[in-house]
Each structure stands twice: as C-alpha cells, then as structure tokens.
Short mmCIF file of C-alpha atoms and ligand atoms in Angstrom, two decimals:
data_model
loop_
_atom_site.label_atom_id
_atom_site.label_comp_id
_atom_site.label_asym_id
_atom_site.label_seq_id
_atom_site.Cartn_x
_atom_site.Cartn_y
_atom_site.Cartn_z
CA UNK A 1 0.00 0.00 0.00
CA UNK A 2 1.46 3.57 -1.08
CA UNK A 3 2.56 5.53 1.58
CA UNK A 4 0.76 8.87 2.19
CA UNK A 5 2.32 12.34 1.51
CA UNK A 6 2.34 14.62 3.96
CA UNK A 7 -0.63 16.97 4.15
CA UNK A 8 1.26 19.92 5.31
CA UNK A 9 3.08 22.57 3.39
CA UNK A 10 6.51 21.80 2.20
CA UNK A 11 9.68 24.18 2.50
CA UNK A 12 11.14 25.36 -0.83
CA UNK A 13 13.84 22.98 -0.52
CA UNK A 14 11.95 20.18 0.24
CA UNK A 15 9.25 21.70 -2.95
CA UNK A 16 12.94 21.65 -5.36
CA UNK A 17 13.33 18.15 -4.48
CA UNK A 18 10.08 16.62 -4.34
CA UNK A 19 7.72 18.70 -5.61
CA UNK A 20 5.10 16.89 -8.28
CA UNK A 21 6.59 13.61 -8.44
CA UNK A 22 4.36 10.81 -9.70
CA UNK A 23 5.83 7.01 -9.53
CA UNK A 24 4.70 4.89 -12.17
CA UNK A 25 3.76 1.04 -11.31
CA UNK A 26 7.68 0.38 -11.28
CA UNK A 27 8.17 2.53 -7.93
CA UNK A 28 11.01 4.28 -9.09
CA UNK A 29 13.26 6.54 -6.84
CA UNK A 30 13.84 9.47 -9.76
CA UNK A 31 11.64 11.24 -11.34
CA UNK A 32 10.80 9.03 -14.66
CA UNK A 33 11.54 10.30 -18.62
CA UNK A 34 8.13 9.36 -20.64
CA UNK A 35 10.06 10.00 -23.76
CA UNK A 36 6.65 9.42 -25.76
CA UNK A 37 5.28 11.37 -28.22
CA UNK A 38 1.85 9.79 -27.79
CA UNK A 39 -0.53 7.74 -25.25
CA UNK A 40 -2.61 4.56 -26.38
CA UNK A 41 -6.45 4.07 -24.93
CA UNK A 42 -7.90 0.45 -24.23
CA UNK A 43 -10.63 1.45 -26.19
CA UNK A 44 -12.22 3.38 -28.87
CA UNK A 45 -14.62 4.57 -26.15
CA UNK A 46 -12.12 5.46 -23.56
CA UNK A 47 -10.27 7.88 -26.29
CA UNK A 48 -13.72 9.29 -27.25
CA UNK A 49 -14.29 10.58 -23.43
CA UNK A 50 -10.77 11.45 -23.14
CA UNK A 51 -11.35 13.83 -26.03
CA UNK A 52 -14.36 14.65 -25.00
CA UNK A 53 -12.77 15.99 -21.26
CA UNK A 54 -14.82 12.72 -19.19
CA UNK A 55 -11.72 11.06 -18.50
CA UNK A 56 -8.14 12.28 -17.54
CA UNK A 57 -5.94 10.26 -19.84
CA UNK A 58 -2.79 11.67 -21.65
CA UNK A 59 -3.44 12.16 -25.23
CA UNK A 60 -0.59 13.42 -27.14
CA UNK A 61 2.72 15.11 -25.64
CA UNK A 62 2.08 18.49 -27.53
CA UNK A 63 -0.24 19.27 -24.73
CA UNK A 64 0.83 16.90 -21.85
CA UNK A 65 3.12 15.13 -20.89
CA UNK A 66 3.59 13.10 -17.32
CA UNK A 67 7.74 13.69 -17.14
CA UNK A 68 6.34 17.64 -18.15
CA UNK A 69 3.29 17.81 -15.77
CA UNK A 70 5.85 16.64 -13.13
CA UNK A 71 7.73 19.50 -13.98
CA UNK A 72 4.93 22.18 -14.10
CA UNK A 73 3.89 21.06 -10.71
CA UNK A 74 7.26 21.12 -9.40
CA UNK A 75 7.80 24.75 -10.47
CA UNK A 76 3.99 26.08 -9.37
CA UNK A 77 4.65 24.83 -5.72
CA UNK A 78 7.92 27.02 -6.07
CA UNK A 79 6.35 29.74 -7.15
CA UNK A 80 3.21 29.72 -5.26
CA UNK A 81 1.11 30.22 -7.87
CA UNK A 82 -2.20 27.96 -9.08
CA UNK A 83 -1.03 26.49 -12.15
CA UNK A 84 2.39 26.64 -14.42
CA UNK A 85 2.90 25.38 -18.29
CA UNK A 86 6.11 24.54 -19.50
CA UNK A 87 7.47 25.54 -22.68
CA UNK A 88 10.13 24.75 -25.13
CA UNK A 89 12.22 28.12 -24.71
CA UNK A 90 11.71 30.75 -22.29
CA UNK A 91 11.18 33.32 -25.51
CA UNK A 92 8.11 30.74 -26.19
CA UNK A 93 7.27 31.24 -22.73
CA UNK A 94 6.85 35.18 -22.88
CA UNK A 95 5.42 34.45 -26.26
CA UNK A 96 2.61 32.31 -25.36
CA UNK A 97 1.53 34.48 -22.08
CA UNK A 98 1.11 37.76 -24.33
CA UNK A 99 0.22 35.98 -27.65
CA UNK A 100 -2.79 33.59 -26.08
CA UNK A 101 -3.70 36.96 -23.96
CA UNK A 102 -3.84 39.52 -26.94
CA UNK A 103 -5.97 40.37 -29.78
CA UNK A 104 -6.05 43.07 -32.28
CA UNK A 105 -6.88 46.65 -30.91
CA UNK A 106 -4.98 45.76 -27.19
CA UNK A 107 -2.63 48.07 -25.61
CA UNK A 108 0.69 46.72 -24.24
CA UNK A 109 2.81 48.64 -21.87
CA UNK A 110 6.52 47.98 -20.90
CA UNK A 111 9.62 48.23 -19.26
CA UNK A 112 12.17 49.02 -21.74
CA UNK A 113 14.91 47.35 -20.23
CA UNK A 114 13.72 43.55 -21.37
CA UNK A 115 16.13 40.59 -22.68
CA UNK A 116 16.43 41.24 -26.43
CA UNK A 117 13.91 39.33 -27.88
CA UNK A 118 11.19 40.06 -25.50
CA UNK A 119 12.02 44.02 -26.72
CA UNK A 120 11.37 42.78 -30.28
CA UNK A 121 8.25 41.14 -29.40
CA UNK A 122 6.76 44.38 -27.90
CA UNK A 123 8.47 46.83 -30.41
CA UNK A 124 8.11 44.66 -33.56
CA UNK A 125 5.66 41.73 -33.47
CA UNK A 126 3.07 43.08 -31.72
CA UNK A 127 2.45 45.88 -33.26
CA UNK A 128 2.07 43.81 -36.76
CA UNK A 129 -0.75 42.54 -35.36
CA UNK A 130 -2.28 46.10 -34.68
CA UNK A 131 -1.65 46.03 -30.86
CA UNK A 132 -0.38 49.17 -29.80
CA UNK A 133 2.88 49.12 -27.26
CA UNK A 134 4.26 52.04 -25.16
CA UNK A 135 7.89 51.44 -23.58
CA UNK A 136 8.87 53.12 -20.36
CA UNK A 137 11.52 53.95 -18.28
CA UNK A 138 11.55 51.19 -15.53
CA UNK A 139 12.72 52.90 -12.40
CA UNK A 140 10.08 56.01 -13.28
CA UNK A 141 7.05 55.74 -11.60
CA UNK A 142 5.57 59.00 -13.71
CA UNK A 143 6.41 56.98 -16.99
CA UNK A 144 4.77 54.33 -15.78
CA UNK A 145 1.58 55.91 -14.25
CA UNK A 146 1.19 58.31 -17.40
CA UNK A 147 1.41 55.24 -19.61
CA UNK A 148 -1.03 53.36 -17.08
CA UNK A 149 -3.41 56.25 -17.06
CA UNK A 150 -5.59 55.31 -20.62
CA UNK A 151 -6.85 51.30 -20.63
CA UNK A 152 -4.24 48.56 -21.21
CA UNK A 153 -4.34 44.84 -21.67
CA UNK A 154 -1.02 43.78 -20.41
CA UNK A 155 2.24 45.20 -18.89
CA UNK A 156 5.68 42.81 -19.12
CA UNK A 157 8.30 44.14 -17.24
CA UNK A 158 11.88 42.55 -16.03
CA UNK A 159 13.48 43.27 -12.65
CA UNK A 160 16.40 43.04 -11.89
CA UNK A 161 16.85 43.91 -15.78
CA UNK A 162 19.62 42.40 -18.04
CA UNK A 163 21.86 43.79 -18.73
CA UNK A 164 22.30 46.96 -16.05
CA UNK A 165 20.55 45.33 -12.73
CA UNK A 166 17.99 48.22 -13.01
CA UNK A 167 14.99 47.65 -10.23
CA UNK A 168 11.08 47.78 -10.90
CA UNK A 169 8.61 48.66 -8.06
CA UNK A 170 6.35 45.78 -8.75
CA UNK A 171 4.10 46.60 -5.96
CA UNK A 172 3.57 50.06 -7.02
CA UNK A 173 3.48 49.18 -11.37
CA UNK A 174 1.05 46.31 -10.24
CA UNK A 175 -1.48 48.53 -8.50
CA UNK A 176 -1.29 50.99 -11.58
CA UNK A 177 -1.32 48.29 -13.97
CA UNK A 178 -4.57 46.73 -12.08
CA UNK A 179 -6.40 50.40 -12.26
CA UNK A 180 -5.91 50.42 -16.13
CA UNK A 181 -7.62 46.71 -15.97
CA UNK A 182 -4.01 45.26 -17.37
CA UNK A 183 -2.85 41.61 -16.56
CA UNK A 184 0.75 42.15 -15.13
CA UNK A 185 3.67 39.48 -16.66
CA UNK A 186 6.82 39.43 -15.10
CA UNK A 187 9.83 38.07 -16.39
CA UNK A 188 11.30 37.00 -12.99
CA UNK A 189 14.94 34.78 -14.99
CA UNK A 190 17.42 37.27 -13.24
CA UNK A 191 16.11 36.78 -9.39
CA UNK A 192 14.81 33.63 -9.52
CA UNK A 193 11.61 32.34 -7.53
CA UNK A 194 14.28 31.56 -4.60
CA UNK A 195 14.79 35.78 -4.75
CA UNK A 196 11.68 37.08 -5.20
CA UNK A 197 8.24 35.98 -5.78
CA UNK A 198 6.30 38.88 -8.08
CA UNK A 199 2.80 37.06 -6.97
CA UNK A 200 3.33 38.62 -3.92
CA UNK A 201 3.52 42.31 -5.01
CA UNK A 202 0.65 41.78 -7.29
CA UNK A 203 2.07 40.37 -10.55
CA UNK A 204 -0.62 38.33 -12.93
CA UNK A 205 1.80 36.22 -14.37
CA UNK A 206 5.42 35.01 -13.77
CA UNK A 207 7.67 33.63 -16.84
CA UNK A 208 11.30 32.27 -16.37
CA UNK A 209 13.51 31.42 -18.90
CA UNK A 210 14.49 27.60 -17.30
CA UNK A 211 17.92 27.36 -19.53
CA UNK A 212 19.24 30.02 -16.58
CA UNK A 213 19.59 28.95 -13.04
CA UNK A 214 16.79 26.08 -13.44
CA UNK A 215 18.96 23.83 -15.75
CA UNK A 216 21.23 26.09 -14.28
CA UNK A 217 24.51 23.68 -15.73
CA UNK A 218 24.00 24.72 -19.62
CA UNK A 219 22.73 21.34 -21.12
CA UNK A 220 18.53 22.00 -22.39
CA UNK A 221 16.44 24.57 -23.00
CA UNK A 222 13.57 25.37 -21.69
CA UNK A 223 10.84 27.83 -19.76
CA UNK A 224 7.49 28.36 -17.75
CA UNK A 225 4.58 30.61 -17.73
CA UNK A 226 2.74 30.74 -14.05
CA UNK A 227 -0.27 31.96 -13.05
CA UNK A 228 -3.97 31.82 -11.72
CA UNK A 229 -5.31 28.34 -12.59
CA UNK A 230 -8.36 29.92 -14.79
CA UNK A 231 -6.10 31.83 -17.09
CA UNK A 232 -3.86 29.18 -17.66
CA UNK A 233 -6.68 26.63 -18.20
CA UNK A 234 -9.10 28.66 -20.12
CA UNK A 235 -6.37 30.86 -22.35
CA UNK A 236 -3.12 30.21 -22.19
CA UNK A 237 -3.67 25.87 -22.47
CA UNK A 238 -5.55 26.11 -25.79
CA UNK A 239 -2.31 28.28 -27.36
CA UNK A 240 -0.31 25.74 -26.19
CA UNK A 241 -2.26 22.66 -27.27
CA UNK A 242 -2.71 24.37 -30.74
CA UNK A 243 0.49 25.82 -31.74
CA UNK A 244 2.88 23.98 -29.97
CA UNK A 245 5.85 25.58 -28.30
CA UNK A 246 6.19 22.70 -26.18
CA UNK A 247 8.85 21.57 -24.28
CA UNK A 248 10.58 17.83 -24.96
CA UNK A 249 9.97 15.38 -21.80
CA UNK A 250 13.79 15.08 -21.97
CA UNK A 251 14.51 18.38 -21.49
CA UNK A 252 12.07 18.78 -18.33
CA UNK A 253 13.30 15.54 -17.02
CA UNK A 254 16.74 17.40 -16.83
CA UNK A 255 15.49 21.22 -15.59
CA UNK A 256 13.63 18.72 -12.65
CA UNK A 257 17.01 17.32 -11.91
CA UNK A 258 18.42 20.78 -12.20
CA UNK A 259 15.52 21.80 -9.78
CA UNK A 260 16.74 19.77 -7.07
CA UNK A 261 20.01 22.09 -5.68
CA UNK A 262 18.79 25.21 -6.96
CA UNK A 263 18.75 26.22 -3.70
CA UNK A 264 21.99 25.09 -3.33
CA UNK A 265 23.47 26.92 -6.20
CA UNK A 266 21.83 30.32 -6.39
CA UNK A 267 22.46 31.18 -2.72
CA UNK A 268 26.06 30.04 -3.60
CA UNK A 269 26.12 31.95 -6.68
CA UNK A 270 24.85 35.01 -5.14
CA UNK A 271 27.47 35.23 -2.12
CA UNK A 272 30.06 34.87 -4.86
CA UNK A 273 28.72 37.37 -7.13
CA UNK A 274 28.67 39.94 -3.94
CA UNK A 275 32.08 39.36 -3.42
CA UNK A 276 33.31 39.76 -6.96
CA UNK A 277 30.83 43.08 -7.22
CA UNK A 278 33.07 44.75 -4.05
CA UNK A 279 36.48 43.01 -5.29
CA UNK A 280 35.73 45.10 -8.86
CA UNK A 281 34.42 48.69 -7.36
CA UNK A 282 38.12 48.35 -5.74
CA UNK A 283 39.63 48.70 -8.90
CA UNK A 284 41.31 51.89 -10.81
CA UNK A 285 40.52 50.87 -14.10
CA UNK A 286 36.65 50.09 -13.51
CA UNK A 287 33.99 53.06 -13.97
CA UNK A 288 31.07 52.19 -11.88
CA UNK A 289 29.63 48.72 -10.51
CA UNK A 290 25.94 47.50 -10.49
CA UNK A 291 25.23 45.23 -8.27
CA UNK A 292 21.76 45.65 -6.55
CA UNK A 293 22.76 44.80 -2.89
CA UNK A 294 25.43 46.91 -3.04
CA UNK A 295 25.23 50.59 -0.75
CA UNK A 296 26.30 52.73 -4.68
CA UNK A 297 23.26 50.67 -6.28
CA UNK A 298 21.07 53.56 -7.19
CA UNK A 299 17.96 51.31 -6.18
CA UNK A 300 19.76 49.38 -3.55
CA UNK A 301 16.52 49.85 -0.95
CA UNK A 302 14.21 48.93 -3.21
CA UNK A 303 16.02 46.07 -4.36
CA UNK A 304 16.13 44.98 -0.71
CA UNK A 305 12.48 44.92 -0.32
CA UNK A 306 12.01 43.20 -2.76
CA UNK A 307 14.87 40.56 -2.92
CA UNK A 308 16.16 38.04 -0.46
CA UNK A 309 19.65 38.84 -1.84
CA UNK A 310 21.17 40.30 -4.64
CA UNK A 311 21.31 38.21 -7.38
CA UNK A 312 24.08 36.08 -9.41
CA UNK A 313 25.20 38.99 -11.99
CA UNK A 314 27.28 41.67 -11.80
CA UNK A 315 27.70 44.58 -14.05
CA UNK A 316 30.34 47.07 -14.47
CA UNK A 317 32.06 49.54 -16.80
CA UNK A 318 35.47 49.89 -17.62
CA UNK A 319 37.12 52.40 -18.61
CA UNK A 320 38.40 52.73 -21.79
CA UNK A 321 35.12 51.23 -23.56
CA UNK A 322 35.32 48.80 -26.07
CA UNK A 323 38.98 48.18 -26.58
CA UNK A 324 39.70 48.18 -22.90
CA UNK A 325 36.54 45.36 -22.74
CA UNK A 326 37.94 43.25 -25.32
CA UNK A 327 41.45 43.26 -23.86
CA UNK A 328 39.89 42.53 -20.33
CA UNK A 329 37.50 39.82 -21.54
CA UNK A 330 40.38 37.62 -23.96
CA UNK A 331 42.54 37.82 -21.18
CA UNK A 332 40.47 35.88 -18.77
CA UNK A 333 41.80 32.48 -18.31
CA UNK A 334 38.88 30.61 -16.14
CA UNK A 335 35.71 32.64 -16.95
CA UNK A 336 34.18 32.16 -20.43
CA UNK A 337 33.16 34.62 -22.68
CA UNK A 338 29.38 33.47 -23.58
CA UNK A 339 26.03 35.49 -23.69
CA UNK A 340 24.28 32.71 -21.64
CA UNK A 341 23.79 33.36 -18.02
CA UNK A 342 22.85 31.57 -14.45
CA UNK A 343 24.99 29.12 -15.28
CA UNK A 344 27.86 27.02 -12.80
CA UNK A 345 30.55 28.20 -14.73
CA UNK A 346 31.37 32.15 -14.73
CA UNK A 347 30.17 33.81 -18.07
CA UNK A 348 31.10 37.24 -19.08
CA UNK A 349 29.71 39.19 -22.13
CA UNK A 350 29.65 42.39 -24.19
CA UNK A 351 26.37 43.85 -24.54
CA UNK A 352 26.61 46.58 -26.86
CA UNK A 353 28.28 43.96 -29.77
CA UNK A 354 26.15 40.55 -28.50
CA UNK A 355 22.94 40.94 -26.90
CA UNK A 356 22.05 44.27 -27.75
CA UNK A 357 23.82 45.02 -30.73
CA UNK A 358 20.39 44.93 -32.45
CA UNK A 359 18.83 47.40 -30.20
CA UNK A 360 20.93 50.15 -32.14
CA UNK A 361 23.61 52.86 -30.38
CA UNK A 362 20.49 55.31 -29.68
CA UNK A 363 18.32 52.53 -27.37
CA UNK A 364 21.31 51.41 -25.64
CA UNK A 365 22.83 54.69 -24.64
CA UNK A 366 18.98 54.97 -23.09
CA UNK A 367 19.47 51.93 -21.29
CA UNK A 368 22.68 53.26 -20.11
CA UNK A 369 24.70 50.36 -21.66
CA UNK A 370 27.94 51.93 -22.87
CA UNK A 371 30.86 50.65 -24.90
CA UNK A 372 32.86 49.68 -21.57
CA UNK A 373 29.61 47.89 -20.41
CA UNK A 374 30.68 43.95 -19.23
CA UNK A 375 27.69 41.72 -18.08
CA UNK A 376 29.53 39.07 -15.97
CA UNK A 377 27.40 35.79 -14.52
CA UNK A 378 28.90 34.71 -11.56
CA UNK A 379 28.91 30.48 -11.59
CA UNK A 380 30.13 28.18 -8.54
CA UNK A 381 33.63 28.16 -8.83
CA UNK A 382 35.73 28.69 -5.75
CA UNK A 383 34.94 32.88 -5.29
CA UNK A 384 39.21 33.41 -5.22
CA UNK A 385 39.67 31.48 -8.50
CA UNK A 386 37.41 33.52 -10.12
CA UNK A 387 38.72 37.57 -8.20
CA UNK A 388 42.40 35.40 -9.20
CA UNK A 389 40.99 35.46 -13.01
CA UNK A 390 39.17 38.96 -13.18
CA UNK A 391 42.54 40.76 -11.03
CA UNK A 392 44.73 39.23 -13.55
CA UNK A 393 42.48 40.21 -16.79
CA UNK A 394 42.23 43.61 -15.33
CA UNK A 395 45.85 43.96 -14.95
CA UNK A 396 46.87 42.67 -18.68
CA UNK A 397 44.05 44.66 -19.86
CA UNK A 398 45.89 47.34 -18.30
CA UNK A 399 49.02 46.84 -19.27
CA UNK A 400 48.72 45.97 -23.29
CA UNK A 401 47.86 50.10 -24.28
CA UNK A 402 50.95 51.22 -22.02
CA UNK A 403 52.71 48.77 -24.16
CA UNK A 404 51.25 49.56 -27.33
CA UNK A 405 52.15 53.30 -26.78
CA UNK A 406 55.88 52.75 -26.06
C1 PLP B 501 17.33 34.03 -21.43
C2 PLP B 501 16.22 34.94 -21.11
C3 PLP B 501 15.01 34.86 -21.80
C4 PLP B 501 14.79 33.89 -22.94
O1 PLP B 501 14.95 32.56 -22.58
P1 PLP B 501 15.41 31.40 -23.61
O2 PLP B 501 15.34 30.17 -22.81
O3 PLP B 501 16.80 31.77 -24.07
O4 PLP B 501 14.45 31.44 -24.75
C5 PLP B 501 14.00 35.73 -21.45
N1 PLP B 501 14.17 36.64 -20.48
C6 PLP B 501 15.33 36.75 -19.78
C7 PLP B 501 15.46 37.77 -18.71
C8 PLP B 501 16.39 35.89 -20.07
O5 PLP B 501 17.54 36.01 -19.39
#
C-alpha cells in the first residue's frame, strides 16, 4: 500500500526536491523520462471521453506530458502560484503568455529594459498585429503611471533587468497596472523564484527562462509561464495545445534534476557574485559597478524589499570602452566569454556587440549600456579562483595600451 504524503506545506527545498513527483507502477526513486510522443487508450470509447474531457488520460505530448506535468507542478509549488505550463524556450514562454492573452486593438505597456527578444516582441511583433505598445523607463514611476493612465491589456516588465541590474517597483506598477484593468507578466529569470516571488507584489503572471539557473549547468532549453489556474486553463492551455511551443519530456526531465540544488546553487552563486561586485568597485581601471545589494546601487533599498539577496550577476564599466573590454574579456583564463547566463561556470559578455547590438547605439545609450559595459554571470567556482581570473584580466588589460604606446 502507497505511503501517504504529507498533508502539510513543504519548504522550498523540500518543494525543489520533491515537488510533483508521480511514480509509475515500477516505484522508481527518480523522477521518470516518458520519452513518448503519444498515449494509447484500451478502447475506442475510452479515447472518445478522453477527447471529449470525461476522463483524464494523456493524449498526445504536444499538450501533456507526465515527465512535463511533473515538472509544471514542481515549479507552481515554487512559485506559489495555481497552475504553471512549460514551454520549449523561455522566448516561447513570454510568447505564449502575451500571444494567447492579446488580440487586435490591445494596448501593451513595458519596461524598456527587457532581454532582447522580449524588446522585439513588444516593439516589432506586436504591433504587426495592430496592438499598440508604449515602452517606459523602468525605475520612473511617472512613466509608468502616465502610460497606465488610458486602458491597457497587459504590462511585461523585467526586474532586476539584463543587462544593467535596473529595479522595478512591482508593488507600485502592479497597482497601476490593475487600475488600467491590465494583466501584469513578469519576467522574474534574473532573481529567480528563490529571490523574489512577483505574486506577492501583485504580478498576474510570472515567466522564467528555465535554460538560466533552473537547468542552471548549460545542457537544455527550456521555460514556464505561471499563473492563476483559470487563465492558464481557459487561455493560455488552448495556445499551447494548438500551436505547440512545447517543451521535450527530456529536457524537463533534466530542468527537474536541475531543480533539485537550486537552492543550493543560487544562494552560492549570489554570495560569490557579492564578493566579486566589491572586489571590482576596488579597482582603478573600472567606472562604476551595479550590483543591486550593493550601498552605490542607485535602487539598492528597493532592491532589498524586494529581494532576499542580490542576485548572481554583476555589471560594471570599464574604462576605456570597447577596446579596454575586449582586452579585459580575452585575457580571462577561467571565466568564459558566452552570452548565456545563471549558469555554474562564470560567463562574461559584451552587450553593446552581443545581446544588444540589435537594439541600435540610440536605445542602448537609453538603457545606459555603454561601450565599456561587461555583463559578468557569476557560476560556482571557488569565489578566489574567479577575483584570481578577473585581477589578472584587469591587470593585462591594463598593461597591453601602455605597451602599445611605447
Ligand atoms: C534568457 C532569457 C530569456 C529567454 O529565454 P530562452 O530560454 O533563451 O528562450 C527571457 N528573459 C530573460 C530575462 C532571459 O535572461
């Protein structure tokens, strides 16, 4: 006879570990990988009332899966919230929310400082389709409530924001958002649900990117759209089940076993990433540091209301812009130079020529990325190793112009 689960509520850790596991008939200890495109019925009848909604049965892995539905229930107990899809991507994550949400006529408004391609959803897609978008500045609550004050569908915002760790005051942008009778979707990849937990300042819907800290050791991709158990039934399920951004059971089988010392890692991650933020603002040759626990963070209060700690990236400018960047980045030894991010291993990029090279000059100098901007994700390596790697870069970067100008 099966064991009963406990009936009280479960600690995130004990959530990251167990959360939504289903044993099959074999009683296995891990989580197991239905790598099945399709389900078979013991009857015609039983797959007529399955399609007709009588009978739960698993139909066809486009819209469920039982390795994926593990997943989804994994990450909703995280996050607190009543229901969670998975997706393929975490792009086909933000899609879907806004796509399965909007219609023709809609109003969208938006932080402007979003990961690249949710920008080009809200600056170029959606407008094809005759929905009207309004970006504004993040940290200004006037933007926001003068954008707020005519009716609007939906608001996506990002905080902390990639690249420059800029803060949104969800509570306050939630409340405004509500008035104008908008759904609020926040793109909560940079904090994680371990951080923060938008829900609780008001937010509609949460997405996450799941190739970051979930998976977390760079193998799949994959991401989730939360929220209220009605929306995600009634709107967001039939996208899903009809165009098909879904995610491969193989993929979630691996973000579950990523799941499992998340909150290992990211608390790990983030002490590192403090200390390399105060090891860099003690350097000549670096500009300014953003790192939002930090006392020089311009939102550093903020951020601490709304965070449990700062966060696994660091951003800083160095002086000398572009060429001082490149010198800095190709003389790092230990730390990689890749645009990916929440990762184990330490990952530094260039925004202006990677990730938001297609924004243009004009949109980045309003983000306040500049030419000496680096965008560094701080991994689990021993914390000295990876000051021993940035001191050293630093220094050759230093030392190659002096050279040059002999
Ligand atoms: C990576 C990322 C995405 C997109 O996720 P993919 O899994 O790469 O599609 C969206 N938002 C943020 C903040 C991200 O960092």
């Amino acid at each position: 006879m099966a064991r009963k689960a406990p009936n009280r509520p479960l600690r995130p850790a004990t959530q990251l570990v167990r959360g939504g596991q289903m044993r099959s008939g074999f009683d296995e200890t891990a989580e197991a990988m239905f790598l099945t495109s399709g389900f078979v019925y013991d009857s015609a009848a039983q797959a007529e009332a399955t399609f007709a909604g009588s009978v739960q049965h698993y139909q066809y892995s486009r819209f469920g899966n039982p390795t994926v539905a593990m997943l989804e229930e994994r990450l909703a107990a995280l996050e607190g919230a009543e229901a969670c899809r998975a997706t393929a991507t975490g792009m086909a994550a933000v899609h879907a929310a806004m796509l399965s949400h909007l219609k023709t006529g809609d109003r969208v408004v938006a932080s402007r400082a979003l990961f690249g391609s949710c920008h080009w959803i809200v600056s170029t897609l959606l407008p094809r389709y005759g929905i009207a978008t309004e970006f504004v500045d993040g940290a200004d609550l006037d933007q926001w409530a003068k954008a707020l004050s005519q009716p609007t569908t939906m608001v996506l915002l990002e905080t902390p924001s990639n690249p420059m760790l800029e803060i949104v005051d969800m509570k306050a942008v939630c409340d405004l958002a509500h008035k104008a009778g908008a759904l609020v979707v926040v793109d909560n990849v940079f904090a994680t649900p371990l951080l923060q937990k938008p829900m609780q300042y008001g937010a509609d819907i949460v997405v996450y990117s799941a190739t970051k800290h979930f998976d977390g050791q760079g193998r799949v991709l994959g991401g989730c759209v939360l929220g209220a158990k009605k929306w995600v039934e009634d709107t967001l399920q039939p996208f899903i089940r009809n165009t098909g951004p879904s995610i491969s059971p193989f993929n979630a089988w691996v973000i579950l076993k990523g799941l499992e010392t998340l909150h290992l890692r990211v608390p790990a991650m983030c002490r590192n990433a403090a200390a390399v933020a105060d090891m860099l603002a003690e350097r000549s040759e670096i500009a300014r540091v953003l790192y939002p626990f930090r006392d020089d963070h311009p939102q550093q209060k903020l951020a601490m209301a709304q965070m449990s700690a700062g966060g696994t990236l660091v951003t800083f400018d160095l002086k000398g812009g572009k060429d001082a960047c490149f010198r800095f980045m190709d003389a790092m030894g230990l730390i990689d130079i890749s645009n990916n991010l929440g990762d184990s291993k330490s990952l530094a990029t260039h925004p202006a020529t990677t990730t938001h090279m297609r924004v243009g000059a004009e949109e980045r100098a309003r983000l306040g990325i500049t030419d000496g901007t680096v965008r560094l994700s701080v991994g689990l390596e021993d914390v000295a190793d990876i000051i021993d790697d940035l001191s050293q870069a630093l220094d050759a970067a230093n030392a190659a112009p002096a050279r040059a100008a002999e």
